[in-house]
Amino acid sequence: MALRTSAALILFLLVCVGNLLCYAYIPKIINGRPTGGFLKGFLFHRQLPHSIQDPVTNELWFDQKLDHFDPSDTRTWKQRYFINKSYFKPGGPIFLMIGGEGTADPIWMSTGDWVENAKKYNAFCIQVEHRFYGKSHPTEDMSTENLKYLSSMQALADLANFRQNISPQFGFTKNKWISFGGSYPGALSAWFRLKYPQLVDGAVASSAPVNAVLNFKDYLRVVTESLATFGGPECNTAISQATEAIEQLLKTPAGRNLLKTNFNLCQEIDISNTLDISNLFSSFSGNFEGVVQYNRDNREFEHVKGTNITITTLCNIMTNKNYGPPIDRYARVNQLMLKTQEEECLDFSYKEMIKDLRETSWNSSAAEGGRQWIYQTCTEFGYFQTSDFPKQPFGHYYPLSISGQICMDLFGKKFNLNLTSAGIQWTNANYGALHLSGSRIILPNGSIDPWHALGVLSDISKDVKAVYINGTAHCANMYPAAASDPLALVLARQEISEFVGKWLL
């Protein structure tokens, strides 16, 4: 069965309910979120290593309120969480890993930099899954009516309620709490400390996009800059030349047939279908965007496909004249990504994408997280990665209007760009955007990561610190250390650990 791509970016396989490997017309990256969530990249079905199937990480369940802001609503649901008490000593701190827009993965209960800090500071580790993701289902389905209970404010209140009620159960009295998170959960970590400072004593907020924006055109700006940094300016030049060649071939039936063959497309190109054409160009740029976002992150332990493919890999192809003209090299990159993801062809039908993302059942492919994350971007954050940045090589075929169209087609006509803009305005007013107040918050960001454009890159105060890590990508500081890590990353991890230690004094 052929897989399909979307207007958001490119195709993916996803893990479905019941651990079945499913095929669906859902994008590999939706508004910057890869399948499985930000920390997993392109995730495929896998079995957990035996060491992870340990009693200390077995899933547990907490009775959570459905609506924290309506006292008359007494409905509850089961929220999943994991614990690891292997490193804990009496009086030690509680480390809270905040779940995000994907399934909470127990592999993180014994792996990653936060675990090294847990060993160092004798911490009790807890990971809480985000409402509406993974197995944490607050409602019977994902209908638009039910998704009104999906918001960052409800998620933060979940954490507060969990924190208050779980402490007596485990005998936590005067223990200090430190929250951790990466990407959207990184923002939640910072906001948890901001909104509930009496419940959490410090926050590590990695790659946190705390500044909500409607048109995230700087995403492609950073991608372009990162390609130039690691591949040289000739890499972007070759991509631009390939894009121009594609534009020329689209003008004739013979040219479109050639594109279908060379890029292994799943269907004929209908030049009058602008939404499909948008998806096509989005898919081509997506081949590079996902690689840039996770360039050389130490993600192998998550069993992610394609971790060996780096910016250098792609740019070496794009600049190798032995592979023919730039368009042939561009096609070679596309074939590499199809092969890596075990995809038969590249499908770019907008209609089919919307059809699959409209599914509301927890047993549907959309339940992997794509539908829920789009809802959050349409109502709270924007984060719409568009082709509107002028000096990028991928063409200008997926403007802001496409993102607005997706929101309306999935959730209804009222979910237009005006609604999104109002949601963004409230989000930034509520949390402070790039002007976070509060204290004991540290915000690491990588220079290669496109998301750093929405993060805090310089100290706000002596207690709200930025760590800008040159040469690293998305959430790099969270992954296990490797001998090949650049010095800047090694020093950043040390700095983060030192701050956590100070907070625990």
PDB file of C-alpha atoms in Angstrom, residues 24-128:
ATOM      1  CA  ALA A  24      -2.160   6.299   6.616  1.00  0.00           C
ATOM      2  CA  TYR A  25      -2.174   9.498   4.695  1.00  0.00           C
ATOM      3  CA  ILE A  26      -0.754  11.568   7.533  1.00  0.00           C
ATOM      4  CA  PRO A  27       2.396  13.709   7.242  1.00  0.00           C
ATOM      5  CA  LYS A  28       5.753  12.777   8.672  1.00  0.00           C
ATOM      6  CA  ILE A  29       5.936  16.263  10.071  1.00  0.00           C
ATOM      7  CA  ILE A  30       2.858  18.295  11.015  1.00  0.00           C
ATOM      8  CA  ASN A  31       3.612  21.901  11.936  1.00  0.00           C
ATOM      9  CA  GLY A  32       7.097  20.807  12.916  1.00  0.00           C
ATOM     10  CA  ARG A  33       5.939  17.765  14.892  1.00  0.00           C
ATOM     11  CA  PRO A  34       7.341  14.440  13.628  1.00  0.00           C
ATOM     12  CA  THR A  35       5.430  11.213  13.958  1.00  0.00           C
ATOM     13  CA  GLY A  36       5.621  10.011  17.537  1.00  0.00           C
ATOM     14  CA  GLY A  37       6.223  13.500  18.874  1.00  0.00           C
ATOM     15  CA  PHE A  38       9.110  15.954  18.920  1.00  0.00           C
ATOM     16  CA  LEU A  39      11.510  13.750  20.858  1.00  0.00           C
ATOM     17  CA  LYS A  40      11.091  10.692  18.641  1.00  0.00           C
ATOM     18  CA  GLY A  41      11.603  12.036  15.146  1.00  0.00           C
ATOM     19  CA  PHE A  42      10.311   9.569  12.553  1.00  0.00           C
ATOM     20  CA  LEU A  43       9.213   6.690  14.776  1.00  0.00           C
ATOM     21  CA  PHE A  44       8.291   3.220  13.633  1.00  0.00           C
ATOM     22  CA  HIS A  45       6.843   0.207  15.416  1.00  0.00           C
ATOM     23  CA  ARG A  46       9.364  -1.355  17.743  1.00  0.00           C
ATOM     24  CA  GLN A  47       9.651  -3.637  20.739  1.00  0.00           C
ATOM     25  CA  LEU A  48      11.053  -2.109  23.901  1.00  0.00           C
ATOM     26  CA  PRO A  49      14.459  -3.431  24.911  1.00  0.00           C
ATOM     27  CA  HIS A  50      14.265  -5.963  27.744  1.00  0.00           C
ATOM     28  CA  SER A  51      15.970  -3.549  30.129  1.00  0.00           C
ATOM     29  CA  ILE A  52      13.119  -1.086  29.669  1.00  0.00           C
ATOM     30  CA  GLN A  53      10.456  -3.696  30.445  1.00  0.00           C
ATOM     31  CA  ASP A  54      11.331  -3.357  34.115  1.00  0.00           C
ATOM     32  CA  PRO A  55       8.857  -3.177  37.022  1.00  0.00           C
ATOM     33  CA  VAL A  56      10.019   0.320  37.882  1.00  0.00           C
ATOM     34  CA  THR A  57       8.721   1.611  34.550  1.00  0.00           C
ATOM     35  CA  ASN A  58       5.405  -0.230  34.278  1.00  0.00           C
ATOM     36  CA  GLU A  59       2.564   2.094  33.347  1.00  0.00           C
ATOM     37  CA  LEU A  60       0.472   3.517  36.164  1.00  0.00           C
ATOM     38  CA  TRP A  61      -2.788   5.468  36.082  1.00  0.00           C
ATOM     39  CA  PHE A  62      -3.992   8.623  37.795  1.00  0.00           C
ATOM     40  CA  ASP A  63      -7.607   9.793  38.131  1.00  0.00           C
ATOM     41  CA  GLN A  64      -7.477  13.176  36.427  1.00  0.00           C
ATOM     42  CA  LYS A  65     -10.127  15.893  36.160  1.00  0.00           C
ATOM     43  CA  LEU A  66     -11.563  16.531  32.715  1.00  0.00           C
ATOM     44  CA  ASP A  67     -12.051  20.284  33.115  1.00  0.00           C
ATOM     45  CA  HIS A  68      -9.979  22.045  35.749  1.00  0.00           C
ATOM     46  CA  PHE A  69     -11.690  25.371  35.141  1.00  0.00           C
ATOM     47  CA  ASP A  70     -15.285  24.325  35.739  1.00  0.00           C
ATOM     48  CA  PRO A  71     -15.787  23.262  39.384  1.00  0.00           C
ATOM     49  CA  SER A  72     -19.229  21.908  38.549  1.00  0.00           C
ATOM     50  CA  ASP A  73     -17.766  19.422  36.063  1.00  0.00           C
ATOM     51  CA  THR A  74     -16.777  16.416  38.165  1.00  0.00           C
ATOM     52  CA  ARG A  75     -15.923  14.064  35.312  1.00  0.00           C
ATOM     53  CA  THR A  76     -12.572  12.266  35.463  1.00  0.00           C
ATOM     54  CA  TRP A  77     -10.417  10.102  33.206  1.00  0.00           C
ATOM     55  CA  LYS A  78      -7.329   7.901  33.498  1.00  0.00           C
ATOM     56  CA  GLN A  79      -4.003   9.618  32.837  1.00  0.00           C
ATOM     57  CA  ARG A  80      -0.975   7.411  32.254  1.00  0.00           C
ATOM     58  CA  TYR A  81       2.359   7.899  33.974  1.00  0.00           C
ATOM     59  CA  PHE A  82       5.603   6.039  34.615  1.00  0.00           C
ATOM     60  CA  ILE A  83       8.011   6.006  37.530  1.00  0.00           C
ATOM     61  CA  ASN A  84      11.605   4.970  38.179  1.00  0.00           C
ATOM     62  CA  LYS A  85      12.730   4.982  41.785  1.00  0.00           C
ATOM     63  CA  SER A  86      16.030   3.171  41.166  1.00  0.00           C
ATOM     64  CA  TYR A  87      18.138   6.248  41.877  1.00  0.00           C
ATOM     65  CA  PHE A  88      16.057   7.666  44.711  1.00  0.00           C
ATOM     66  CA  LYS A  89      17.270   8.118  48.247  1.00  0.00           C
ATOM     67  CA  PRO A  90      15.106   9.462  51.090  1.00  0.00           C
ATOM     68  CA  GLY A  91      14.958  13.235  50.938  1.00  0.00           C
ATOM     69  CA  GLY A  92      15.990  13.280  47.292  1.00  0.00           C
ATOM     70  CA  PRO A  93      14.239  15.404  44.680  1.00  0.00           C
ATOM     71  CA  ILE A  94      11.429  14.461  42.313  1.00  0.00           C
ATOM     72  CA  PHE A  95      12.253  14.818  38.626  1.00  0.00           C
ATOM     73  CA  LEU A  96       9.162  15.259  36.452  1.00  0.00           C
ATOM     74  CA  MET A  97       9.429  14.597  32.712  1.00  0.00           C
ATOM     75  CA  ILE A  98       6.486  16.303  31.024  1.00  0.00           C
ATOM     76  CA  GLY A  99       4.847  14.444  28.157  1.00  0.00           C
ATOM     77  CA  GLY A 100       3.916  16.192  24.956  1.00  0.00           C
ATOM     78  CA  GLU A 101       2.284  15.703  21.588  1.00  0.00           C
ATOM     79  CA  GLY A 102       2.952  11.976  21.354  1.00  0.00           C
ATOM     80  CA  THR A 103       2.942   8.725  23.277  1.00  0.00           C
ATOM     81  CA  ALA A 104       4.932   8.836  26.511  1.00  0.00           C
ATOM     82  CA  ASP A 105       7.814   6.437  25.949  1.00  0.00           C
ATOM     83  CA  PRO A 106       9.075   4.468  28.967  1.00  0.00           C
ATOM     84  CA  ILE A 107      12.496   4.224  27.364  1.00  0.00           C
ATOM     85  CA  TRP A 108      13.089   7.718  28.737  1.00  0.00           C
ATOM     86  CA  MET A 109      12.715   6.389  32.278  1.00  0.00           C
ATOM     87  CA  SER A 110      16.226   4.945  32.167  1.00  0.00           C
ATOM     88  CA  THR A 111      17.902   6.887  29.362  1.00  0.00           C
ATOM     89  CA  GLY A 112      18.798  10.469  28.623  1.00  0.00           C
ATOM     90  CA  ASP A 113      20.593  13.320  30.317  1.00  0.00           C
ATOM     91  CA  TRP A 114      17.864  13.817  32.910  1.00  0.00           C
ATOM     92  CA  VAL A 115      18.503  10.256  34.091  1.00  0.00           C
ATOM     93  CA  GLU A 116      22.208  11.047  34.520  1.00  0.00           C
ATOM     94  CA  ASN A 117      21.175  13.973  36.699  1.00  0.00           C
ATOM     95  CA  ALA A 118      18.761  11.722  38.585  1.00  0.00           C
ATOM     96  CA  LYS A 119      21.646   9.401  39.402  1.00  0.00           C
ATOM     97  CA  LYS A 120      23.773  12.355  40.464  1.00  0.00           C
ATOM     98  CA  TYR A 121      21.126  13.925  42.702  1.00  0.00           C
ATOM     99  CA  ASN A 122      19.345  10.739  43.867  1.00  0.00           C
ATOM    100  CA  ALA A 123      16.058  11.681  42.250  1.00  0.00           C
ATOM    101  CA  PHE A 124      12.738   9.877  41.925  1.00  0.00           C
ATOM    102  CA  CYS A 125      11.771  10.000  38.216  1.00  0.00           C
ATOM    103  CA  ILE A 126       8.210  10.444  36.965  1.00  0.00           C
ATOM    104  CA  GLN A 127       6.954  10.850  33.409  1.00  0.00           C
ATOM    105  CA  VAL A 128       3.363  12.036  32.876  1.00  0.00           C
TER     106      VAL A 128
END
